[in-house]
Amino acid sequence: MESNIVRIFDTTLRDGEQSPGATMTAAEKLEVARALARMGVDIIEAGFPAASPDDLEAVRRIALEIGNSEDGSPVPVICGLARTIEGDIDKAWEAVKGAAHPRIHTFIATSDIHMQYKLKMDREQVLDQIARMVAHARELCADVEFSPEDAGRSDPEFLYQALEVAIEAGATTLNIPDTVGYTMPDEFGALIAGIIKNTKGIEKCVVSVHCHNDLGLATANTLAGIRAGARQAEVTINGIGERAGNTALEEVVMALHARRQVMDLGTNIDTTQLTRLSKLVSNYTGMSVQPNKAIVGANAFAHEAGIHQDGVLKNTLTYEIMKPETVGLSASKLVLGKHSGRHALKERLISLGYTLDEESLNKLFDRFKTLADKKKTITDADIEALISDEIYQNEVIFTLEGLQVACGTMGLPTATVRLAGPDGETHIHAAIGTGPVDATFKAIDAIVQMDSTLVDFVIHAITEGIDALGEVTVRIATKDLPAVMTAQKEIERPCTFGGYGADTDIIVASAKAYLSAINKMLASTGKYGPVETPAVQAVAG
Ligand code: KIV
Ligand code: ZN
């Protein structure tokens, strides 16, 4: 690979999914991996196979289905994470070996504080474990990445030693994590420069950076590392990840793109897919993106102040350092209307990157017509929302058949919900609540008989105007606390599930979003067997 290309290593499905509340189902992980591959990500860290048999299976499916191509088109490297423990490494290999380009990523902490309190190991023991376990990984796989965890707080001299041991044992990529997001950009840049200068054999390896955002410096640190010579950046979509998250993929990619004169570096990413990926991950995880988030926030390209609007109307470059189209925000808003036919919708879907089988297309066309009766113009954003509403109903156990709500200042807010259940029967329940949404959710709870807590509930209008489609994302959590194995530790925390719904009626959208999260929670219990998954898929390649 040319040295002016920075490889993008996406860890949304591993470090990102590890963040509280970002759980995704296996089908959702596969869909995200497909979209990442299509966008041009070089390496996908698909999970931590030793965490559970489900994690191993999810990585295995991604390796087989996304890590191979029938027509010989390029596919990303598929990577599995492992501690420097033989069992973890064997499981990671088991999961990734079906990919055309598999990688094992193994790590152990090198900071004094982690070695003393967490590992209870001294430096010699850590070096010995690196030597043995990197060599073991290398016996299985030609592509091995090694990370000295908490490198940002490690003694640089010991770090050079640890990295040399990993190189001698066969590591091909050396990843330097600022695990707790502690360093400053100049410090982190100097750390990478020092590693490149002082580590014997480093020229044989790709140097990578992996930064956390505890001080809001993850992107700045990643760019400082790249300037100092790193040629792989570990990132997540929307910057999701442990605590304050990881470096956001979209920020690093667009910084390199918008400031190429300064950085003289590029990536293999198709930037026009950034907005779609952001939405996909946000909808699957139920973690909404803050409106002022760089690149993908709803306001990232909105100009409110009169003086700004005036400037942008005269020349967009006055206040825009990149074009909205470059990140996939559609320039043409008005696309279809009431009189548009099935063919026009199909063509529009193809240009948006979706292929639908006949049944899904017919279903979507019916929904499109219903929407066109209510709304004069249908934009790309509306179409994407309708698709999302179909796609994101991944696990179909209960379906919404009907909803009637009475609310206002007179009487008690009441909702009557009709659901089709897994037993093929129709279930009806009426409930009162503090408002129409509360009443609706209570009625659903009464039917599905599942104890959960509503953690997050966000409504927003997709387009301007009173007739806009409303989009709802919710996150619910289990009430009991199952043990969750993260890359660093086994902890007890609630499992959370995200849901998405879109409709011109926001109470209907809320019911759909809530039900899709409930269905995922029910599916995770394993009581319902294999559940139906959607037929709608993004076009590959
Ligand atoms: O932040 C970190 O140190 C990690 C390692 C497992 C690479 O995620
Ligand atoms: Zn991390």
Coordinates of C-alpha atoms and ligand atoms in Angstrom, one line a residue:
M1 CA 0.0 0.0 0.0
E2 CA 1.2 3.5 -0.9
S3 CA 2.5 5.4 2.1
N4 CA 0.1 8.3 1.5
I5 CA -2.9 6.2 2.1
V6 CA -4.2 5.8 5.7
R7 CA -5.9 2.5 6.2
I8 CA -9.2 2.8 7.9
F9 CA -9.7 0.1 10.6
D10 CA -13.3 0.2 11.7
T11 CA -14.1 -1.1 15.2
T12 CA -17.8 -0.1 15.4
L13 CA -18.7 -3.7 15.8
R14 CA -16.2 -4.4 18.6
D15 CA -15.1 -1.3 20.6
G16 CA -18.3 0.6 19.4
E17 CA -20.6 -2.2 20.3
Q18 CA -18.9 -2.5 23.7
S19 CA -20.2 0.9 24.7
P20 CA -23.1 0.8 27.2
G21 CA -26.3 0.8 25.1
A22 CA -25.0 -0.1 21.7
T23 CA -25.9 -3.7 21.5
M24 CA -26.7 -4.9 18.0
T25 CA -28.2 -8.2 16.9
A26 CA -26.3 -10.6 14.6
A27 CA -28.4 -9.5 11.6
E28 CA -27.7 -5.9 12.3
K29 CA -24.0 -6.5 12.7
L30 CA -24.0 -8.2 9.3
E31 CA -25.8 -5.3 7.7
V32 CA -23.3 -2.7 9.2
A33 CA -20.4 -4.8 8.0
R34 CA -21.9 -5.0 4.5
A35 CA -22.3 -1.2 4.5
L36 CA -18.7 -0.6 5.9
A37 CA -17.3 -2.9 3.1
R38 CA -19.3 -1.0 0.5
M39 CA -18.0 2.3 1.8
G40 CA -14.4 1.1 1.4
V41 CA -13.2 0.4 4.9
D42 CA -9.9 -1.5 4.8
I43 CA -10.2 -3.6 7.9
I44 CA -13.4 -4.5 9.9
E45 CA -12.9 -5.5 13.5
A46 CA -16.0 -7.6 13.6
G47 CA -16.0 -8.5 17.3
F48 CA -14.4 -10.2 20.3
P49 CA -15.1 -13.9 19.6
A50 CA -14.1 -15.1 23.1
A51 CA -16.8 -12.9 24.7
S52 CA -19.6 -15.4 24.0
P53 CA -20.6 -18.1 21.4
D54 CA -23.0 -15.5 19.9
D55 CA -20.1 -13.1 19.3
L56 CA -18.0 -15.8 17.8
E57 CA -20.9 -16.7 15.4
A58 CA -21.5 -13.1 14.4
V59 CA -17.8 -12.7 13.5
R60 CA -17.8 -16.0 11.7
R61 CA -20.7 -15.0 9.5
I62 CA -19.2 -11.6 8.7
A63 CA -15.9 -13.3 7.8
L64 CA -17.7 -15.7 5.4
E65 CA -20.3 -13.3 3.9
I66 CA -18.5 -9.9 3.9
G67 CA -14.9 -11.1 3.8
N68 CA -15.3 -13.0 0.5
S69 CA -16.5 -11.9 -2.9
E70 CA -17.8 -14.1 -5.7
D71 CA -16.6 -11.9 -8.5
G72 CA -13.1 -11.2 -7.2
S73 CA -13.9 -7.6 -6.2
P74 CA -11.8 -6.4 -3.3
V75 CA -13.0 -7.2 0.2
P76 CA -11.9 -5.9 3.6
V77 CA -9.7 -7.7 6.0
I78 CA -11.9 -9.2 8.7
C79 CA -10.4 -9.0 12.2
G80 CA -11.2 -10.6 15.5
L81 CA -10.0 -9.4 18.9
A82 CA -8.3 -11.6 21.5
R83 CA -6.5 -11.1 24.8
T84 CA -3.0 -12.6 24.8
I85 CA -4.6 -15.9 26.0
E86 CA -4.3 -19.0 23.9
G87 CA -8.1 -19.8 24.2
D88 CA -9.0 -16.3 23.1
I89 CA -6.6 -16.4 20.1
D90 CA -7.9 -19.8 19.0
K91 CA -11.5 -18.5 19.2
A92 CA -10.6 -15.4 17.2
W93 CA -9.0 -17.6 14.5
E94 CA -12.0 -19.9 14.5
A95 CA -14.2 -16.9 13.8
V96 CA -12.1 -15.1 11.1
K97 CA -10.5 -18.0 9.2
G98 CA -13.3 -18.1 6.6
A99 CA -12.4 -14.7 5.4
A100 CA -10.2 -14.1 2.3
H101 CA -8.1 -11.8 4.4
P102 CA -8.3 -12.8 8.1
R103 CA -6.5 -10.9 10.9
I104 CA -6.1 -11.7 14.6
H105 CA -5.7 -8.7 16.9
T106 CA -4.2 -9.5 20.3
F107 CA -3.5 -7.2 23.2
I108 CA -2.1 -6.9 26.7
A109 CA -1.7 -3.9 28.9
T110 CA 1.8 -2.3 29.3
S111 CA 1.2 0.6 31.6
D112 CA 2.5 0.2 35.2
I113 CA -0.9 0.9 36.7
H114 CA -2.6 -1.8 34.5
M115 CA 0.2 -4.4 35.0
Q116 CA 0.2 -3.9 38.8
Y117 CA -3.5 -3.7 39.6
K118 CA -5.3 -5.4 36.7
L119 CA -2.9 -8.1 35.4
K120 CA -0.9 -8.5 38.6
M121 CA 2.1 -9.2 36.4
D122 CA 5.6 -7.7 36.2
R123 CA 7.3 -6.4 33.1
E124 CA 9.1 -9.7 32.4
Q125 CA 5.9 -11.7 32.6
V126 CA 4.2 -9.3 30.2
L127 CA 7.0 -9.5 27.7
D128 CA 7.0 -13.3 27.9
Q129 CA 3.3 -13.4 27.3
I130 CA 3.6 -11.1 24.3
A131 CA 6.3 -13.3 22.8
R132 CA 4.4 -16.6 23.2
M133 CA 0.9 -15.4 22.3
V134 CA 1.9 -13.3 19.2
A135 CA 3.9 -16.3 18.0
H136 CA 0.9 -18.5 18.6
A137 CA -1.4 -16.1 16.7
R138 CA 1.2 -16.0 13.9
E139 CA 1.2 -19.8 13.6
L140 CA -2.5 -19.6 12.8
C141 CA -2.7 -16.4 10.8
A142 CA -0.3 -14.5 8.5
D143 CA -1.8 -11.1 9.6
V144 CA -1.4 -10.4 13.3
E145 CA -2.0 -7.1 15.0
F146 CA -0.6 -6.4 18.5
S147 CA -1.8 -3.6 20.9
P148 CA -0.1 -2.6 24.1
E149 CA -3.2 -1.5 26.0
D150 CA -3.0 1.8 27.8
A151 CA 0.1 2.7 25.7
G152 CA -0.7 6.4 26.3
R153 CA 0.2 6.0 29.9
S154 CA 3.0 3.4 29.5
D155 CA 6.7 4.1 30.0
P156 CA 7.9 4.7 26.4
E157 CA 11.2 2.7 27.0
F158 CA 9.1 -0.3 28.1
L159 CA 6.8 0.2 25.2
Y160 CA 9.6 0.0 22.6
Q161 CA 10.7 -3.2 24.3
A162 CA 7.2 -4.7 24.2
L163 CA 6.8 -3.7 20.5
E164 CA 10.2 -5.2 19.6
V165 CA 9.1 -8.5 21.2
A166 CA 5.9 -8.4 19.3
I167 CA 7.7 -7.7 16.0
E168 CA 10.2 -10.6 16.6
A169 CA 7.2 -12.9 17.3
G170 CA 5.7 -12.0 14.0
A171 CA 3.3 -9.1 14.5
T172 CA 2.5 -7.3 11.2
T173 CA 0.6 -4.3 12.6
L174 CA 1.4 -2.4 15.8
N175 CA -1.5 -0.5 17.2
I176 CA -0.9 2.2 19.8
P177 CA -4.0 2.8 22.0
D178 CA -4.7 5.8 24.1
T179 CA -7.1 3.5 26.0
V180 CA -8.3 6.1 28.6
G181 CA -8.2 9.2 26.3
Y182 CA -5.5 10.8 28.5
T183 CA -2.9 12.2 26.1
M184 CA -2.7 15.6 24.4
P185 CA -2.2 15.8 20.6
D186 CA 1.4 16.9 20.8
E187 CA 2.2 14.2 23.4
F188 CA 0.5 11.5 21.4
G189 CA 2.2 12.6 18.2
A190 CA 5.6 12.6 20.0
L191 CA 4.8 9.1 21.4
I192 CA 4.2 7.8 17.8
A193 CA 7.3 9.5 16.5
G194 CA 9.4 8.1 19.4
I195 CA 8.1 4.6 18.7
I196 CA 8.9 4.8 15.0
K197 CA 12.4 6.1 15.8
N198 CA 13.3 3.8 18.6
T199 CA 11.7 0.4 17.9
K200 CA 13.9 -2.0 16.1
G201 CA 12.2 -3.7 13.1
I202 CA 9.2 -1.2 13.1
E203 CA 9.8 -0.6 9.3
K204 CA 8.4 -4.1 8.7
C205 CA 5.1 -3.2 10.3
V206 CA 2.1 -0.8 9.8
V207 CA 1.8 1.6 12.8
S208 CA -1.7 2.2 13.9
V209 CA -3.4 4.6 16.3
H210 CA -6.5 3.9 18.5
C211 CA -7.7 6.9 20.5
H212 CA -10.5 7.3 23.1
N213 CA -12.3 10.5 23.5
D214 CA -12.4 11.1 27.3
L215 CA -11.1 14.7 26.9
G216 CA -12.7 15.2 23.5
L217 CA -9.3 14.9 21.8
A218 CA -9.7 11.5 20.0
T219 CA -9.7 12.9 16.5
A220 CA -7.0 15.5 17.2
N221 CA -4.8 12.7 18.7
T222 CA -5.4 10.4 15.8
L223 CA -4.5 13.1 13.3
A224 CA -1.3 13.9 15.4
G225 CA -0.4 10.2 15.3
I226 CA -1.0 10.0 11.5
R227 CA 1.2 13.1 11.0
A228 CA 3.9 11.4 13.0
G229 CA 3.8 8.4 10.7
A230 CA 1.0 6.1 11.6
R231 CA -0.8 4.7 8.6
Q232 CA -3.7 2.9 10.1
A233 CA -6.5 4.7 12.1
E234 CA -8.8 2.7 14.4
V235 CA -12.2 4.4 14.4
T236 CA -16.0 3.9 14.9
I237 CA -19.0 5.3 13.1
N238 CA -20.4 8.3 15.1
G239 CA -17.5 7.9 17.5
I240 CA -19.4 5.3 19.6
G241 CA -17.4 3.3 22.1
E242 CA -16.4 2.7 25.7
R243 CA -17.2 5.8 27.9
A244 CA -16.9 8.9 25.8
G245 CA -16.3 6.8 22.8
N246 CA -13.6 6.2 20.1
T247 CA -12.3 8.5 17.3
A248 CA -15.1 9.1 14.8
L249 CA -14.5 7.6 11.4
E250 CA -16.3 10.4 9.6
E251 CA -14.1 13.1 11.3
V252 CA -10.8 11.5 10.4
V253 CA -11.8 10.7 6.9
M254 CA -13.2 14.2 6.2
A255 CA -10.2 15.9 7.9
L256 CA -7.9 14.1 5.6
H257 CA -10.2 14.8 2.7
A258 CA -10.9 18.5 3.3
R259 CA -7.3 19.3 4.3
R260 CA -5.4 17.2 1.8
Q261 CA -3.1 20.1 1.0
V262 CA -1.9 20.2 4.6
M263 CA -1.9 16.4 5.3
D264 CA -1.0 15.1 1.8
L265 CA -2.7 11.8 2.7
G266 CA -5.9 10.1 1.6
T267 CA -8.1 7.1 2.4
N268 CA -10.0 4.5 0.4
I269 CA -13.3 5.6 1.8
D270 CA -16.2 6.7 -0.5
T271 CA -17.2 9.8 1.6
T272 CA -20.6 10.0 0.0
Q273 CA -21.7 7.0 2.2
L274 CA -20.8 8.6 5.5
T275 CA -24.3 10.0 6.2
R276 CA -25.9 6.7 5.4
L277 CA -23.5 4.7 7.7
S278 CA -24.1 7.2 10.5
K279 CA -27.8 6.8 10.3
L280 CA -27.6 3.0 10.0
V281 CA -25.5 2.7 13.2
S282 CA -27.6 5.3 15.0
N283 CA -30.9 3.5 14.1
Y284 CA -29.6 0.0 15.0
T285 CA -28.1 1.0 18.3
G286 CA -30.8 3.5 19.2
M287 CA -28.0 6.0 20.1
S288 CA -28.9 9.3 18.5
V289 CA -26.3 11.6 17.0
Q290 CA -26.1 15.0 18.6
P291 CA -27.3 17.7 16.2
N292 CA -24.0 19.7 16.3
K293 CA -21.9 16.5 15.7
A294 CA -19.2 17.2 13.1
I295 CA -19.9 15.9 9.6
V296 CA -23.0 13.8 10.4
G297 CA -25.0 15.9 12.9
A298 CA -28.4 17.3 11.7
N299 CA -27.0 20.8 11.9
A300 CA -23.6 20.1 10.4
F301 CA -24.5 21.9 7.2
A302 CA -27.3 24.1 8.4
H303 CA -26.8 27.9 8.3
E304 CA -29.1 29.7 10.8
A305 CA -27.6 33.2 11.1
G306 CA -28.8 35.7 8.5
I307 CA -25.3 36.8 7.7
H308 CA -24.2 33.2 7.1
Q309 CA -27.2 32.4 5.0
D310 CA -26.5 35.5 2.9
G311 CA -22.9 34.5 2.4
V312 CA -23.8 30.9 1.5
L313 CA -26.3 32.1 -1.1
K314 CA -23.7 34.2 -2.7
N315 CA -21.0 31.5 -2.6
T316 CA -21.2 28.3 -0.6
L317 CA -17.5 28.5 0.1
T318 CA -18.0 31.5 2.4
Y319 CA -19.2 29.3 5.2
E320 CA -18.9 25.7 4.0
I321 CA -15.5 24.0 4.0
M322 CA -16.9 20.9 2.4
K323 CA -19.9 20.2 0.2
P324 CA -22.9 18.4 1.8
E325 CA -23.0 16.1 -1.2
T326 CA -19.4 15.0 -0.4
V327 CA -20.7 13.3 2.8
G328 CA -23.8 12.0 1.1
L329 CA -26.4 14.6 1.9
S330 CA -28.5 14.7 -1.2
A331 CA -28.4 18.0 -3.2
S332 CA -31.6 17.3 -5.0
K333 CA -34.4 17.5 -2.4
L334 CA -37.4 17.1 -4.5
V335 CA -37.5 13.7 -6.0
L336 CA -40.9 12.0 -6.3
G337 CA -44.6 12.8 -5.9
K338 CA -48.0 11.4 -5.9
H339 CA -47.9 10.6 -9.6
S340 CA -44.6 8.8 -9.6
G341 CA -44.8 5.1 -10.5
R342 CA -43.3 1.9 -9.2
H343 CA -40.5 2.1 -11.8
A344 CA -39.5 5.7 -10.7
L345 CA -39.3 4.5 -7.1
K346 CA -37.2 1.5 -8.1
E347 CA -34.8 3.7 -10.0
R348 CA -34.5 6.1 -7.2
L349 CA -33.8 3.3 -4.7
I350 CA -31.1 1.9 -7.0
S351 CA -29.4 5.3 -7.1
L352 CA -29.6 5.5 -3.3
G353 CA -27.9 2.1 -3.2
Y354 CA -30.7 -0.3 -2.4
T355 CA -31.9 -3.4 -4.3
L356 CA -35.2 -4.8 -3.2
D357 CA -36.8 -8.1 -4.1
E358 CA -40.2 -7.9 -5.7
E359 CA -42.1 -8.4 -2.5
S360 CA -40.2 -5.7 -0.6
L361 CA -40.5 -3.3 -3.5
N362 CA -44.3 -3.8 -3.6
K363 CA -44.6 -3.3 0.1
L364 CA -42.4 -0.1 -0.1
F365 CA -44.4 1.2 -3.1
D366 CA -47.7 0.8 -1.1
R367 CA -46.2 2.8 1.7
F368 CA -44.8 5.4 -0.7
K369 CA -48.2 5.9 -2.2
T370 CA -49.9 6.3 1.2
L371 CA -47.2 8.8 2.1
A372 CA -47.6 10.7 -1.2
D373 CA -51.3 11.1 -0.5
K374 CA -50.4 12.8 2.8
K375 CA -47.4 14.7 1.7
K376 CA -46.9 16.7 -1.6
T377 CA -43.3 16.0 -2.2
I378 CA -41.3 12.9 -1.2
T379 CA -37.6 13.5 -0.7
D380 CA -34.7 11.1 -0.6
A381 CA -34.7 11.4 3.2
D382 CA -38.4 10.3 3.3
I383 CA -37.5 7.3 1.1
E384 CA -34.6 6.4 3.3
A385 CA -36.8 6.6 6.3
L386 CA -39.4 4.3 4.8
I387 CA -36.6 1.8 4.0
S388 CA -35.2 2.1 7.4
D389 CA -38.6 1.5 8.9
E390 CA -38.7 -1.8 6.9
I391 CA -35.0 -2.8 7.3
Y392 CA -34.7 -2.1 11.0
Q393 CA -37.6 -4.4 11.9
N394 CA -35.0 -7.1 12.0
E395 CA -36.6 -9.6 14.4
V396 CA -40.3 -9.9 13.7
I397 CA -42.0 -11.6 16.6
F398 CA -44.9 -9.2 17.4
T399 CA -46.2 -6.9 14.7
L400 CA -48.3 -3.8 15.0
E401 CA -51.7 -4.3 13.4
G402 CA -53.6 -1.3 14.8
L403 CA -53.3 1.6 17.2
Q404 CA -55.9 4.0 18.5
V405 CA -55.1 6.8 20.8
A406 CA -57.3 9.3 22.7
C407 CA -55.4 12.2 24.3
G408 CA -55.7 16.0 25.0
T409 CA -56.8 18.1 27.9
M410 CA -60.1 16.2 28.5
G411 CA -60.0 12.8 30.1
L412 CA -57.1 10.4 30.5
P413 CA -54.7 9.5 27.7
T414 CA -55.7 6.1 26.5
A415 CA -54.2 3.8 23.9
T416 CA -55.7 0.6 22.4
V417 CA -53.0 -1.6 20.7
R418 CA -53.6 -4.6 18.4
L419 CA -50.6 -6.8 17.9
A420 CA -50.2 -10.0 15.9
G421 CA -48.2 -12.4 18.0
P422 CA -45.8 -15.3 17.3
D423 CA -48.6 -17.7 18.0
G424 CA -50.5 -16.3 15.0
E425 CA -53.1 -14.8 17.2
T426 CA -54.3 -11.2 17.5
H427 CA -53.8 -9.6 20.9
I428 CA -55.6 -6.4 22.0
H429 CA -55.0 -4.4 25.0
A430 CA -56.0 -0.9 26.2
A431 CA -54.1 1.1 28.7
I432 CA -54.0 4.6 30.2
G433 CA -50.8 6.6 30.8
T434 CA -49.4 10.0 31.5
G435 CA -49.5 10.8 27.8
P436 CA -50.3 9.0 24.5
V437 CA -46.8 7.5 24.2
D438 CA -46.8 6.2 27.8
A439 CA -50.3 4.7 27.3
T440 CA -49.2 3.0 24.0
F441 CA -46.0 1.6 25.5
K442 CA -48.0 0.3 28.6
A443 CA -50.5 -1.5 26.3
I444 CA -47.6 -3.1 24.3
D445 CA -45.9 -4.2 27.6
A446 CA -49.1 -5.8 28.8
I447 CA -49.3 -7.9 25.6
V448 CA -45.7 -8.9 25.3
Q449 CA -45.2 -9.5 29.0
M450 CA -41.5 -8.5 29.0
D451 CA -40.0 -6.4 31.8
S452 CA -37.9 -3.6 30.4
T453 CA -36.9 0.0 31.2
L454 CA -37.1 2.8 28.6
V455 CA -33.7 4.4 28.6
D456 CA -33.9 6.8 25.7
F457 CA -36.6 8.1 23.4
V458 CA -36.0 10.6 20.6
I459 CA -38.4 12.0 18.0
H460 CA -37.4 14.1 15.1
A461 CA -38.9 15.4 11.9
I462 CA -37.1 14.1 8.8
T463 CA -37.9 17.1 6.6
E464 CA -39.3 20.6 7.1
G465 CA -43.0 21.2 7.0
I466 CA -46.0 20.3 9.1
D467 CA -46.6 17.2 6.9
A468 CA -43.1 15.7 7.6
L469 CA -42.5 12.1 8.4
G470 CA -41.6 11.7 12.1
E471 CA -38.7 9.4 13.0
V472 CA -38.4 7.8 16.4
T473 CA -35.5 6.0 18.0
V474 CA -35.8 4.3 21.4
R475 CA -33.5 2.3 23.6
I476 CA -34.7 -0.1 26.2
A477 CA -32.8 -2.1 28.8
T478 CA -33.3 -5.4 30.5
K479 CA -34.2 -5.1 34.2
D480 CA -31.9 -7.9 35.3
L481 CA -28.1 -7.6 35.0
P482 CA -26.5 -10.3 32.9
A483 CA -22.7 -10.5 32.9
V484 CA -21.3 -8.9 29.8
M485 CA -17.7 -9.7 28.7
T486 CA -16.0 -6.7 27.2
A487 CA -12.4 -6.7 25.9
Q488 CA -11.1 -5.4 29.2
K489 CA -13.2 -7.2 31.8
E490 CA -16.4 -9.1 32.6
I491 CA -18.9 -6.7 34.0
E492 CA -22.6 -6.7 35.0
R493 CA -24.8 -4.3 33.2
P494 CA -28.2 -4.3 31.6
C495 CA -28.4 -5.3 27.9
T496 CA -29.9 -2.6 25.9
F497 CA -31.7 -2.8 22.6
G498 CA -32.4 0.0 20.1
G499 CA -35.5 0.4 17.9
Y500 CA -36.5 2.6 15.0
G501 CA -39.8 3.6 13.5
A502 CA -41.0 6.2 11.0
D503 CA -44.5 7.5 10.2
T504 CA -46.4 10.7 9.6
D505 CA -48.1 10.0 12.9
I506 CA -45.5 10.2 15.7
I507 CA -47.4 8.0 18.1
V508 CA -47.5 5.2 15.4
A509 CA -43.7 5.8 14.8
S510 CA -43.1 5.6 18.5
A511 CA -45.1 2.3 18.8
K512 CA -43.1 0.8 15.9
A513 CA -39.8 1.9 17.4
Y514 CA -40.7 0.5 20.8
L515 CA -41.9 -2.7 19.3
S516 CA -38.8 -3.2 17.2
A517 CA -36.7 -2.9 20.3
I518 CA -39.0 -5.2 22.3
N519 CA -38.7 -7.8 19.4
K520 CA -34.9 -7.7 19.6
M521 CA -35.1 -8.2 23.4
L522 CA -37.5 -11.1 23.0
A523 CA -35.3 -12.6 20.2
S524 CA -32.2 -12.4 22.4
T525 CA -33.9 -14.8 24.9
G526 CA -33.7 -17.5 22.3
K527 CA -37.3 -18.6 23.1
Y528 CA -38.6 -17.8 19.7
G529 CA -36.2 -19.8 17.5
P530 CA -34.8 -18.3 14.3
V531 CA -36.7 -15.1 13.5
E532 CA -37.6 -13.5 10.2
T533 CA -35.0 -11.0 8.9
P534 CA -35.7 -8.3 6.3
A535 CA -35.3 -8.9 2.6
V536 CA -34.2 -5.3 1.9
Q537 CA -30.4 -5.0 1.3
A538 CA -28.0 -2.4 0.3
V539 CA -26.4 -3.2 -3.1
A540 CA -23.0 -4.8 -2.6
G541 CA -19.9 -3.6 -4.5
Ligands
KIV1 O1 -8.7 0.9 23.9 C1 -8.0 -0.1 23.9 O2 -7.0 -0.2 24.4 C2 -8.6 -1.2 23.1 C3 -7.6 -2.3 22.8 C4 -8.3 -3.6 23.0 C5 -7.0 -2.1 21.5 O3 -9.7 -1.2 22.6
ZN2 ZN -10.5 0.9 22.6

